Structure formats: C-alpha cells, structure tokens
C-alpha cells in the first residue's frame, strides 16, 4: 500500500477477528478474538431484540486465550 507521498505503508491487521458459531433459531453468535492479547469474547444477538458481549472464561475464571491470533510482543 502506498501513502500520500509515495511512502509504503505497513498493512494494518485488524484488532479483532470473528468467527461465526452455528446456532439455531433467531439467535446469532460469534466468537471475537483480540489479536493483541488473544482474549476471546462471545457476542450473541437476537433478531429484532438485543445483544450482549462477554469474555470467555476458563474454569479458573481467567480469560481464554487463542494463541493462534495472539501477536507476539517480544518481536515488536
């Protein structure tokens, strides 16, 4: 990608990526992953109603981390 004065800009990766989770009825669910820290969130919405967002937690109460999307801070 080339910027205004011809300099090449680094292509920015999105902060969040999402995957659709199969569901039935009028509810749609997605898993959002923060690519900075790998924390996973569940987003659910109902057609014509409301929605909600929450972090996915493990048995120990800590957020679930998706290492495949987590950016390695050591490299920066």
PDB file of N, CA, C and O in Angstrom:
ATOM      1  N   UNK A   1       0.844  -1.162   0.000  1.00  0.00           N
ATOM      2  CA  UNK A   1       0.000   0.000   0.000  1.00  0.00           C
ATOM      3  C   UNK A   1       0.896   1.233   0.000  1.00  0.00           C
ATOM      4  O   UNK A   1       1.863   1.312   0.741  1.00  0.00           O
ATOM      5  N   UNK A   2       0.554   2.238  -0.808  1.00  0.00           N
ATOM      6  CA  UNK A   2       1.370   3.439  -0.909  1.00  0.00           C
ATOM      7  C   UNK A   2       0.599   4.611  -0.325  1.00  0.00           C
ATOM      8  O   UNK A   2      -0.575   4.814  -0.622  1.00  0.00           O
ATOM      9  N   UNK A   3       1.266   5.414   0.517  1.00  0.00           N
ATOM     10  CA  UNK A   3       0.645   6.559   1.174  1.00  0.00           C
ATOM     11  C   UNK A   3       0.631   7.790   0.284  1.00  0.00           C
ATOM     12  O   UNK A   3       0.951   7.751  -0.904  1.00  0.00           O
ATOM     13  N   UNK A   4       0.288   8.922   0.881  1.00  0.00           N
ATOM     14  CA  UNK A   4       0.113  10.166   0.152  1.00  0.00           C
ATOM     15  C   UNK A   4       1.372  10.616  -0.584  1.00  0.00           C
ATOM     16  O   UNK A   4       1.306  11.100  -1.692  1.00  0.00           O
ATOM     17  N   UNK A   5       2.548  10.457   0.001  1.00  0.00           N
ATOM     18  CA  UNK A   5       3.782  10.950  -0.594  1.00  0.00           C
ATOM     19  C   UNK A   5       4.644   9.836  -1.156  1.00  0.00           C
ATOM     20  O   UNK A   5       5.847   9.986  -1.295  1.00  0.00           O
ATOM     21  N   UNK A   6       4.034   8.709  -1.483  1.00  0.00           N
ATOM     22  CA  UNK A   6       4.758   7.629  -2.110  1.00  0.00           C
ATOM     23  C   UNK A   6       5.407   6.646  -1.151  1.00  0.00           C
ATOM     24  O   UNK A   6       5.938   5.644  -1.579  1.00  0.00           O
ATOM     25  N   UNK A   7       5.374   6.943   0.163  1.00  0.00           N
ATOM     26  CA  UNK A   7       5.974   6.002   1.105  1.00  0.00           C
ATOM     27  C   UNK A   7       5.079   4.784   1.251  1.00  0.00           C
ATOM     28  O   UNK A   7       3.863   4.875   1.141  1.00  0.00           O
ATOM     29  N   UNK A   8       5.697   3.657   1.469  1.00  0.00           N
ATOM     30  CA  UNK A   8       4.930   2.431   1.637  1.00  0.00           C
ATOM     31  C   UNK A   8       4.422   2.368   3.058  1.00  0.00           C
ATOM     32  O   UNK A   8       5.168   2.584   4.006  1.00  0.00           O
ATOM     33  N   UNK A   9       3.146   2.086   3.178  1.00  0.00           N
ATOM     34  CA  UNK A   9       2.543   1.922   4.490  1.00  0.00           C
ATOM     35  C   UNK A   9       2.450   0.439   4.809  1.00  0.00           C
ATOM     36  O   UNK A   9       2.143  -0.364   3.942  1.00  0.00           O
ATOM     37  N   UNK A  10       2.705   0.123   6.052  1.00  0.00           N
ATOM     38  CA  UNK A  10       2.553  -1.252   6.512  1.00  0.00           C
ATOM     39  C   UNK A  10       1.064  -1.573   6.578  1.00  0.00           C
ATOM     40  O   UNK A  10       0.274  -0.790   7.102  1.00  0.00           O
ATOM     41  N   UNK A  11       0.678  -2.694   5.997  1.00  0.00           N
ATOM     42  CA  UNK A  11      -0.726  -3.093   6.022  1.00  0.00           C
ATOM     43  C   UNK A  11      -1.102  -3.449   7.452  1.00  0.00           C
ATOM     44  O   UNK A  11      -0.493  -4.309   8.072  1.00  0.00           O
ATOM     45  N   UNK A  12      -2.084  -2.742   7.969  1.00  0.00           N
ATOM     46  CA  UNK A  12      -2.518  -2.964   9.339  1.00  0.00           C
ATOM     47  C   UNK A  12      -3.435  -4.175   9.411  1.00  0.00           C
ATOM     48  O   UNK A  12      -4.349  -4.315   8.609  1.00  0.00           O
ATOM     49  N   UNK A  13      -3.176  -5.024  10.372  1.00  0.00           N
ATOM     50  CA  UNK A  13      -4.061  -6.153  10.618  1.00  0.00           C
ATOM     51  C   UNK A  13      -5.194  -5.675  11.518  1.00  0.00           C
ATOM     52  O   UNK A  13      -5.011  -4.780  12.333  1.00  0.00           O
ATOM     53  N   UNK A  14      -6.375  -6.264  11.383  1.00  0.00           N
ATOM     54  CA  UNK A  14      -7.491  -5.834  12.229  1.00  0.00           C
ATOM     55  C   UNK A  14      -7.227  -6.169  13.696  1.00  0.00           C
ATOM     56  O   UNK A  14      -6.562  -7.154  14.006  1.00  0.00           O
ATOM     57  N   UNK A  15      -7.734  -5.338  14.598  1.00  0.00           N
ATOM     58  CA  UNK A  15      -7.563  -5.578  16.025  1.00  0.00           C
ATOM     59  C   UNK A  15      -8.369  -6.804  16.457  1.00  0.00           C
ATOM     60  O   UNK A  15      -7.938  -7.582  17.306  1.00  0.00           O
ATOM     61  N   UNK A  16      -9.569  -6.974  15.882  1.00  0.00           N
ATOM     62  CA  UNK A  16     -10.417  -8.112  16.232  1.00  0.00           C
ATOM     63  C   UNK A  16     -10.734  -8.930  14.990  1.00  0.00           C
ATOM     64  O   UNK A  16     -10.905  -8.380  13.907  1.00  0.00           O
ATOM     65  N   UNK A  17     -10.762 -10.246  15.158  1.00  0.00           N
ATOM     66  CA  UNK A  17     -11.225 -11.143  14.100  1.00  0.00           C
ATOM     67  C   UNK A  17     -12.421 -11.887  14.680  1.00  0.00           C
ATOM     68  O   UNK A  17     -12.539 -12.058  15.884  1.00  0.00           O
ATOM     69  N   UNK A  18     -13.329 -12.308  13.792  1.00  0.00           N
ATOM     70  CA  UNK A  18     -14.510 -13.007  14.293  1.00  0.00           C
ATOM     71  C   UNK A  18     -14.758 -14.280  13.522  1.00  0.00           C
ATOM     72  O   UNK A  18     -14.394 -14.403  12.355  1.00  0.00           O
ATOM     73  N   UNK A  19     -15.362 -15.219  14.219  1.00  0.00           N
ATOM     74  CA  UNK A  19     -15.785 -16.465  13.597  1.00  0.00           C
ATOM     75  C   UNK A  19     -17.239 -16.684  13.972  1.00  0.00           C
ATOM     76  O   UNK A  19     -17.664 -16.359  15.078  1.00  0.00           O
ATOM     77  N   UNK A  20     -18.000 -17.192  13.037  1.00  0.00           N
ATOM     78  CA  UNK A  20     -19.416 -17.462  13.280  1.00  0.00           C
ATOM     79  C   UNK A  20     -19.539 -18.799  14.002  1.00  0.00           C
ATOM     80  O   UNK A  20     -18.819 -19.742  13.689  1.00  0.00           O
ATOM     81  N   UNK A  21     -20.423 -18.853  14.937  1.00  0.00           N
ATOM     82  CA  UNK A  21     -20.695 -20.080  15.668  1.00  0.00           C
ATOM     83  C   UNK A  21     -22.078 -20.559  15.236  1.00  0.00           C
ATOM     84  O   UNK A  21     -23.035 -19.787  15.284  1.00  0.00           O
ATOM     85  N   UNK A  22     -22.191 -21.827  14.782  1.00  0.00           N
ATOM     86  CA  UNK A  22     -23.509 -22.315  14.355  1.00  0.00           C
ATOM     87  C   UNK A  22     -24.528 -22.201  15.486  1.00  0.00           C
ATOM     88  O   UNK A  22     -24.234 -22.513  16.636  1.00  0.00           O
ATOM     89  N   UNK A  23     -25.704 -21.704  15.148  1.00  0.00           N
ATOM     90  CA  UNK A  23     -26.769 -21.609  16.137  1.00  0.00           C
ATOM     91  C   UNK A  23     -28.109 -21.797  15.439  1.00  0.00           C
ATOM     92  O   UNK A  23     -28.215 -21.658  14.229  1.00  0.00           O
ATOM     93  N   UNK A  24     -29.120 -22.125  16.212  1.00  0.00           N
ATOM     94  CA  UNK A  24     -30.454 -22.358  15.661  1.00  0.00           C
ATOM     95  C   UNK A  24     -31.405 -21.297  16.190  1.00  0.00           C
ATOM     96  O   UNK A  24     -31.168 -20.688  17.224  1.00  0.00           O
ATOM     97  N   UNK A  25     -32.474 -21.104  15.479  1.00  0.00           N
ATOM     98  CA  UNK A  25     -33.477 -20.134  15.917  1.00  0.00           C
ATOM     99  C   UNK A  25     -33.078 -18.727  15.519  1.00  0.00           C
ATOM    100  O   UNK A  25     -32.353 -18.505  14.562  1.00  0.00           O
ATOM    101  N   UNK A  26     -33.543 -17.760  16.279  1.00  0.00           N
ATOM    102  CA  UNK A  26     -33.304 -16.357  15.961  1.00  0.00           C
ATOM    103  C   UNK A  26     -32.103 -15.759  16.646  1.00  0.00           C
ATOM    104  O   UNK A  26     -31.974 -14.548  16.727  1.00  0.00           O
ATOM    105  N   UNK A  27     -31.212 -16.575  17.161  1.00  0.00           N
ATOM    106  CA  UNK A  27     -30.033 -16.062  17.860  1.00  0.00           C
ATOM    107  C   UNK A  27     -28.774 -16.314  17.027  1.00  0.00           C
ATOM    108  O   UNK A  27     -28.580 -17.404  16.506  1.00  0.00           O
ATOM    109  N   UNK A  28     -27.953 -15.284  16.896  1.00  0.00           N
ATOM    110  CA  UNK A  28     -26.688 -15.409  16.179  1.00  0.00           C
ATOM    111  C   UNK A  28     -25.548 -15.216  17.169  1.00  0.00           C
ATOM    112  O   UNK A  28     -25.600 -14.319  18.013  1.00  0.00           O
ATOM    113  N   UNK A  29     -24.552 -16.061  17.087  1.00  0.00           N
ATOM    114  CA  UNK A  29     -23.413 -15.950  17.993  1.00  0.00           C
ATOM    115  C   UNK A  29     -22.124 -15.875  17.199  1.00  0.00           C
ATOM    116  O   UNK A  29     -22.009 -16.460  16.116  1.00  0.00           O
ATOM    117  N   UNK A  30     -21.174 -15.149  17.749  1.00  0.00           N
ATOM    118  CA  UNK A  30     -19.850 -15.016  17.135  1.00  0.00           C
ATOM    119  C   UNK A  30     -18.806 -15.069  18.238  1.00  0.00           C
ATOM    120  O   UNK A  30     -19.060 -14.629  19.352  1.00  0.00           O
ATOM    121  N   UNK A  31     -17.659 -15.584  17.898  1.00  0.00           N
ATOM    122  CA  UNK A  31     -16.511 -15.508  18.787  1.00  0.00           C
ATOM    123  C   UNK A  31     -15.609 -14.423  18.215  1.00  0.00           C
ATOM    124  O   UNK A  31     -15.201 -14.494  17.058  1.00  0.00           O
ATOM    125  N   UNK A  32     -15.302 -13.418  19.005  1.00  0.00           N
ATOM    126  CA  UNK A  32     -14.378 -12.356  18.619  1.00  0.00           C
ATOM    127  C   UNK A  32     -13.056 -12.629  19.322  1.00  0.00           C
ATOM    128  O   UNK A  32     -13.043 -12.973  20.514  1.00  0.00           O
ATOM    129  N   UNK A  33     -11.959 -12.461  18.605  1.00  0.00           N
ATOM    130  CA  UNK A  33     -10.641 -12.664  19.199  1.00  0.00           C
ATOM    131  C   UNK A  33      -9.857 -11.368  19.067  1.00  0.00           C
ATOM    132  O   UNK A  33      -9.726 -10.814  17.978  1.00  0.00           O
ATOM    133  N   UNK A  34      -9.347 -10.865  20.193  1.00  0.00           N
ATOM    134  CA  UNK A  34      -8.496  -9.683  20.205  1.00  0.00           C
ATOM    135  C   UNK A  34      -7.096 -10.124  19.776  1.00  0.00           C
ATOM    136  O   UNK A  34      -6.461 -10.926  20.459  1.00  0.00           O
ATOM    137  N   UNK A  35      -6.626  -9.637  18.632  1.00  0.00           N
ATOM    138  CA  UNK A  35      -5.343 -10.099  18.105  1.00  0.00           C
ATOM    139  C   UNK A  35      -4.155  -9.519  18.865  1.00  0.00           C
ATOM    140  O   UNK A  35      -3.030  -9.955  18.660  1.00  0.00           O
ATOM    141  N   UNK A  36      -4.382  -8.555  19.740  1.00  0.00           N
ATOM    142  CA  UNK A  36      -3.289  -8.004  20.555  1.00  0.00           C
ATOM    143  C   UNK A  36      -2.929  -8.952  21.695  1.00  0.00           C
ATOM    144  O   UNK A  36      -1.767  -9.137  22.012  1.00  0.00           O
ATOM    145  N   UNK A  37      -3.943  -9.514  22.340  1.00  0.00           N
ATOM    146  CA  UNK A  37      -3.672 -10.336  23.519  1.00  0.00           C
ATOM    147  C   UNK A  37      -4.273 -11.740  23.435  1.00  0.00           C
ATOM    148  O   UNK A  37      -4.076 -12.537  24.333  1.00  0.00           O
ATOM    149  N   UNK A  38      -5.024 -12.035  22.372  1.00  0.00           N
ATOM    150  CA  UNK A  38      -5.583 -13.367  22.173  1.00  0.00           C
ATOM    151  C   UNK A  38      -6.834 -13.670  22.971  1.00  0.00           C
ATOM    152  O   UNK A  38      -7.375 -14.764  22.884  1.00  0.00           O
ATOM    153  N   UNK A  39      -7.340 -12.704  23.755  1.00  0.00           N
ATOM    154  CA  UNK A  39      -8.537 -12.956  24.555  1.00  0.00           C
ATOM    155  C   UNK A  39      -9.736 -13.138  23.641  1.00  0.00           C
ATOM    156  O   UNK A  39      -9.919 -12.411  22.675  1.00  0.00           O
ATOM    157  N   UNK A  40     -10.566 -14.137  23.974  1.00  0.00           N
ATOM    158  CA  UNK A  40     -11.741 -14.474  23.183  1.00  0.00           C
ATOM    159  C   UNK A  40     -13.001 -13.937  23.862  1.00  0.00           C
ATOM    160  O   UNK A  40     -13.120 -13.988  25.086  1.00  0.00           O
ATOM    161  N   UNK A  41     -13.918 -13.424  23.040  1.00  0.00           N
ATOM    162  CA  UNK A  41     -15.178 -12.889  23.527  1.00  0.00           C
ATOM    163  C   UNK A  41     -16.328 -13.579  22.798  1.00  0.00           C
ATOM    164  O   UNK A  41     -16.215 -13.908  21.624  1.00  0.00           O
ATOM    165  N   UNK A  42     -17.443 -13.744  23.498  1.00  0.00           N
ATOM    166  CA  UNK A  42     -18.659 -14.286  22.898  1.00  0.00           C
ATOM    167  C   UNK A  42     -19.629 -13.131  22.695  1.00  0.00           C
ATOM    168  O   UNK A  42     -19.917 -12.383  23.635  1.00  0.00           O
ATOM    169  N   UNK A  43     -20.103 -12.969  21.455  1.00  0.00           N
ATOM    170  CA  UNK A  43     -21.118 -11.965  21.137  1.00  0.00           C
ATOM    171  C   UNK A  43     -22.363 -12.711  20.685  1.00  0.00           C
ATOM    172  O   UNK A  43     -22.280 -13.575  19.810  1.00  0.00           O
ATOM    173  N   UNK A  44     -23.497 -12.397  21.295  1.00  0.00           N
ATOM    174  CA  UNK A  44     -24.762 -13.033  20.912  1.00  0.00           C
ATOM    175  C   UNK A  44     -25.784 -11.938  20.655  1.00  0.00           C
ATOM    176  O   UNK A  44     -25.844 -10.945  21.383  1.00  0.00           O
ATOM    177  N   UNK A  45     -26.563 -12.124  19.594  1.00  0.00           N
ATOM    178  CA  UNK A  45     -27.630 -11.173  19.302  1.00  0.00           C
ATOM    179  C   UNK A  45     -28.859 -11.927  18.836  1.00  0.00           C
ATOM    180  O   UNK A  45     -28.766 -13.002  18.239  1.00  0.00           O
ATOM    181  N   UNK A  46     -29.992 -11.356  19.118  1.00  0.00           N
ATOM    182  CA  UNK A  46     -31.264 -11.944  18.722  1.00  0.00           C
ATOM    183  C   UNK A  46     -31.898 -11.019  17.698  1.00  0.00           C
ATOM    184  O   UNK A  46     -31.851  -9.801  17.844  1.00  0.00           O
ATOM    185  N   UNK A  47     -32.497 -11.596  16.668  1.00  0.00           N
ATOM    186  CA  UNK A  47     -33.120 -10.792  15.615  1.00  0.00           C
ATOM    187  C   UNK A  47     -34.216  -9.924  16.219  1.00  0.00           C
ATOM    188  O   UNK A  47     -35.098 -10.414  16.913  1.00  0.00           O
ATOM    189  N   UNK A  48     -34.124  -8.635  15.972  1.00  0.00           N
ATOM    190  CA  UNK A  48     -35.139  -7.707  16.431  1.00  0.00           C
ATOM    191  C   UNK A  48     -35.127  -7.440  17.924  1.00  0.00           C
ATOM    192  O   UNK A  48     -36.027  -6.805  18.453  1.00  0.00           O
ATOM    193  N   UNK A  49     -34.111  -7.918  18.617  1.00  0.00           N
ATOM    194  CA  UNK A  49     -34.062  -7.702  20.067  1.00  0.00           C
ATOM    195  C   UNK A  49     -32.728  -7.081  20.453  1.00  0.00           C
ATOM    196  O   UNK A  49     -32.283  -6.131  19.827  1.00  0.00           O
ATOM    197  N   UNK A  50     -32.080  -7.629  21.420  1.00  0.00           N
ATOM    198  CA  UNK A  50     -30.843  -7.073  21.946  1.00  0.00           C
ATOM    199  C   UNK A  50     -29.688  -8.034  21.751  1.00  0.00           C
ATOM    200  O   UNK A  50     -29.845  -9.115  21.195  1.00  0.00           O
ATOM    201  N   UNK A  51     -28.522  -7.637  22.210  1.00  0.00           N
ATOM    202  CA  UNK A  51     -27.341  -8.478  22.126  1.00  0.00           C
ATOM    203  C   UNK A  51     -26.476  -8.281  23.357  1.00  0.00           C
ATOM    204  O   UNK A  51     -26.745  -7.432  24.196  1.00  0.00           O
ATOM    205  N   UNK A  52     -25.429  -9.075  23.441  1.00  0.00           N
ATOM    206  CA  UNK A  52     -24.529  -8.966  24.578  1.00  0.00           C
ATOM    207  C   UNK A  52     -23.142  -9.464  24.223  1.00  0.00           C
ATOM    208  O   UNK A  52     -22.963 -10.225  23.269  1.00  0.00           O
ATOM    209  N   UNK A  53     -22.167  -9.007  24.987  1.00  0.00           N
ATOM    210  CA  UNK A  53     -20.770  -9.365  24.779  1.00  0.00           C
ATOM    211  C   UNK A  53     -20.155  -9.723  26.121  1.00  0.00           C
ATOM    212  O   UNK A  53     -20.375  -9.013  27.115  1.00  0.00           O
ATOM    213  N   UNK A  54     -19.409 -10.825  26.165  1.00  0.00           N
ATOM    214  CA  UNK A  54     -18.730 -11.216  27.393  1.00  0.00           C
ATOM    215  C   UNK A  54     -17.445 -11.942  27.047  1.00  0.00           C
ATOM    216  O   UNK A  54     -17.340 -12.569  25.987  1.00  0.00           O
ATOM    217  N   UNK A  55     -16.460 -11.836  27.907  1.00  0.00           N
ATOM    218  CA  UNK A  55     -15.223 -12.585  27.726  1.00  0.00           C
ATOM    219  C   UNK A  55     -15.496 -14.053  28.021  1.00  0.00           C
ATOM    220  O   UNK A  55     -16.287 -14.382  28.913  1.00  0.00           O
ATOM    221  N   UNK A  56     -14.860 -14.942  27.262  1.00  0.00           N
ATOM    222  CA  UNK A  56     -14.953 -16.374  27.553  1.00  0.00           C
ATOM    223  C   UNK A  56     -13.938 -16.689  28.637  1.00  0.00           C
ATOM    224  O   UNK A  56     -12.770 -16.306  28.540  1.00  0.00           O
ATOM    225  N   UNK A  57     -14.379 -17.373  29.672  1.00  0.00           N
ATOM    226  CA  UNK A  57     -13.526 -17.667  30.821  1.00  0.00           C
ATOM    227  C   UNK A  57     -13.331 -19.159  30.990  1.00  0.00           C
ATOM    228  O   UNK A  57     -14.224 -19.951  30.701  1.00  0.00           O
ATOM    229  N   UNK A  58     -12.159 -19.523  31.486  1.00  0.00           N
ATOM    230  CA  UNK A  58     -11.879 -20.917  31.806  1.00  0.00           C
ATOM    231  C   UNK A  58     -12.399 -21.253  33.194  1.00  0.00           C
ATOM    232  O   UNK A  58     -12.969 -20.414  33.894  1.00  0.00           O
ATOM    233  N   UNK A  59     -12.189 -22.484  33.602  1.00  0.00           N
ATOM    234  CA  UNK A  59     -12.646 -22.934  34.924  1.00  0.00           C
ATOM    235  C   UNK A  59     -12.040 -22.117  36.051  1.00  0.00           C
ATOM    236  O   UNK A  59     -12.645 -21.955  37.109  1.00  0.00           O
ATOM    237  N   UNK A  60     -10.833 -21.598  35.830  1.00  0.00           N
ATOM    238  CA  UNK A  60     -10.152 -20.818  36.864  1.00  0.00           C
ATOM    239  C   UNK A  60     -10.586 -19.351  36.881  1.00  0.00           C
ATOM    240  O   UNK A  60     -10.095 -18.551  37.669  1.00  0.00           O
ATOM    241  N   UNK A  61     -11.514 -18.970  35.989  1.00  0.00           N
ATOM    242  CA  UNK A  61     -12.003 -17.605  35.948  1.00  0.00           C
ATOM    243  C   UNK A  61     -11.158 -16.659  35.113  1.00  0.00           C
ATOM    244  O   UNK A  61     -11.473 -15.490  34.991  1.00  0.00           O
ATOM    245  N   UNK A  62     -10.085 -17.173  34.522  1.00  0.00           N
ATOM    246  CA  UNK A  62      -9.219 -16.343  33.677  1.00  0.00           C
ATOM    247  C   UNK A  62      -9.713 -16.393  32.237  1.00  0.00           C
ATOM    248  O   UNK A  62     -10.272 -17.394  31.795  1.00  0.00           O
ATOM    249  N   UNK A  63      -9.501 -15.296  31.479  1.00  0.00           N
ATOM    250  CA  UNK A  63      -9.943 -15.270  30.084  1.00  0.00           C
ATOM    251  C   UNK A  63      -9.274 -16.367  29.253  1.00  0.00           C
ATOM    252  O   UNK A  63      -8.105 -16.689  29.456  1.00  0.00           O
ATOM    253  N   UNK A  64     -10.046 -16.938  28.318  1.00  0.00           N
ATOM    254  CA  UNK A  64      -9.490 -17.929  27.402  1.00  0.00           C
ATOM    255  C   UNK A  64      -8.662 -17.208  26.345  1.00  0.00           C
ATOM    256  O   UNK A  64      -9.111 -16.226  25.755  1.00  0.00           O
ATOM    257  N   UNK A  65      -7.463 -17.688  26.108  1.00  0.00           N
ATOM    258  CA  UNK A  65      -6.528 -17.084  25.164  1.00  0.00           C
ATOM    259  C   UNK A  65      -6.434 -17.971  23.929  1.00  0.00           C
ATOM    260  O   UNK A  65      -6.270 -19.180  24.030  1.00  0.00           O
ATOM    261  N   UNK A  66      -6.524 -17.360  22.759  1.00  0.00           N
ATOM    262  CA  UNK A  66      -6.334 -18.060  21.496  1.00  0.00           C
ATOM    263  C   UNK A  66      -4.935 -17.701  21.004  1.00  0.00           C
ATOM    264  O   UNK A  66      -4.722 -16.625  20.455  1.00  0.00           O
ATOM    265  N   UNK A  67      -3.986 -18.591  21.220  1.00  0.00           N
ATOM    266  CA  UNK A  67      -2.587 -18.316  20.881  1.00  0.00           C
ATOM    267  C   UNK A  67      -2.365 -18.154  19.377  1.00  0.00           C
ATOM    268  O   UNK A  67      -1.428 -17.498  18.964  1.00  0.00           O
ATOM    269  N   UNK A  68      -3.230 -18.725  18.554  1.00  0.00           N
ATOM    270  CA  UNK A  68      -3.063 -18.617  17.106  1.00  0.00           C
ATOM    271  C   UNK A  68      -3.206 -17.169  16.642  1.00  0.00           C
ATOM    272  O   UNK A  68      -2.607 -16.772  15.649  1.00  0.00           O
ATOM    273  N   UNK A  69      -3.995 -16.364  17.352  1.00  0.00           N
ATOM    274  CA  UNK A  69      -4.210 -14.975  16.964  1.00  0.00           C
ATOM    275  C   UNK A  69      -3.409 -13.992  17.794  1.00  0.00           C
ATOM    276  O   UNK A  69      -3.343 -12.815  17.478  1.00  0.00           O
ATOM    277  N   UNK A  70      -2.821 -14.432  18.849  1.00  0.00           N
ATOM    278  CA  UNK A  70      -2.101 -13.528  19.745  1.00  0.00           C
ATOM    279  C   UNK A  70      -0.828 -13.033  19.078  1.00  0.00           C
ATOM    280  O   UNK A  70      -0.022 -13.801  18.574  1.00  0.00           O
ATOM    281  N   UNK A  71      -0.640 -11.723  19.067  1.00  0.00           N
ATOM    282  CA  UNK A  71       0.582 -11.145  18.496  1.00  0.00           C
ATOM    283  C   UNK A  71       1.690 -11.259  19.520  1.00  0.00           C
ATOM    284  O   UNK A  71       1.500 -11.001  20.711  1.00  0.00           O
ATOM    285  N   UNK A  72       2.843 -11.651  19.072  1.00  0.00           N
ATOM    286  CA  UNK A  72       3.979 -11.811  19.955  1.00  0.00           C
ATOM    287  C   UNK A  72       4.621 -10.461  20.224  1.00  0.00           C
ATOM    288  O   UNK A  72       5.211  -9.848  19.341  1.00  0.00           O
ATOM    289  N   UNK A  73       4.497  -9.949  21.448  1.00  0.00           N
ATOM    290  CA  UNK A  73       5.033  -8.647  21.810  1.00  0.00           C
ATOM    291  C   UNK A  73       6.566  -8.632  21.793  1.00  0.00           C
ATOM    292  O   UNK A  73       7.170  -7.609  21.595  1.00  0.00           O
ATOM    293  N   UNK A  74       7.171  -9.808  21.980  1.00  0.00           N
ATOM    294  CA  UNK A  74       8.636  -9.870  22.011  1.00  0.00           C
ATOM    295  C   UNK A  74       9.243  -9.474  20.683  1.00  0.00           C
ATOM    296  O   UNK A  74      10.358  -8.986  20.612  1.00  0.00           O
ATOM    297  N   UNK A  75       8.519  -9.692  19.580  1.00  0.00           N
ATOM    298  CA  UNK A  75       9.047  -9.399  18.253  1.00  0.00           C
ATOM    299  C   UNK A  75       8.993  -7.917  17.927  1.00  0.00           C
ATOM    300  O   UNK A  75       9.651  -7.456  17.027  1.00  0.00           O
ATOM    301  N   UNK A  76       8.155  -7.158  18.642  1.00  0.00           N
ATOM    302  CA  UNK A  76       7.978  -5.736  18.323  1.00  0.00           C
ATOM    303  C   UNK A  76       9.051  -4.889  18.946  1.00  0.00           C
ATOM    304  O   UNK A  76       9.697  -5.159  19.857  1.00  0.00           O
TER     305      UNK A  76
END
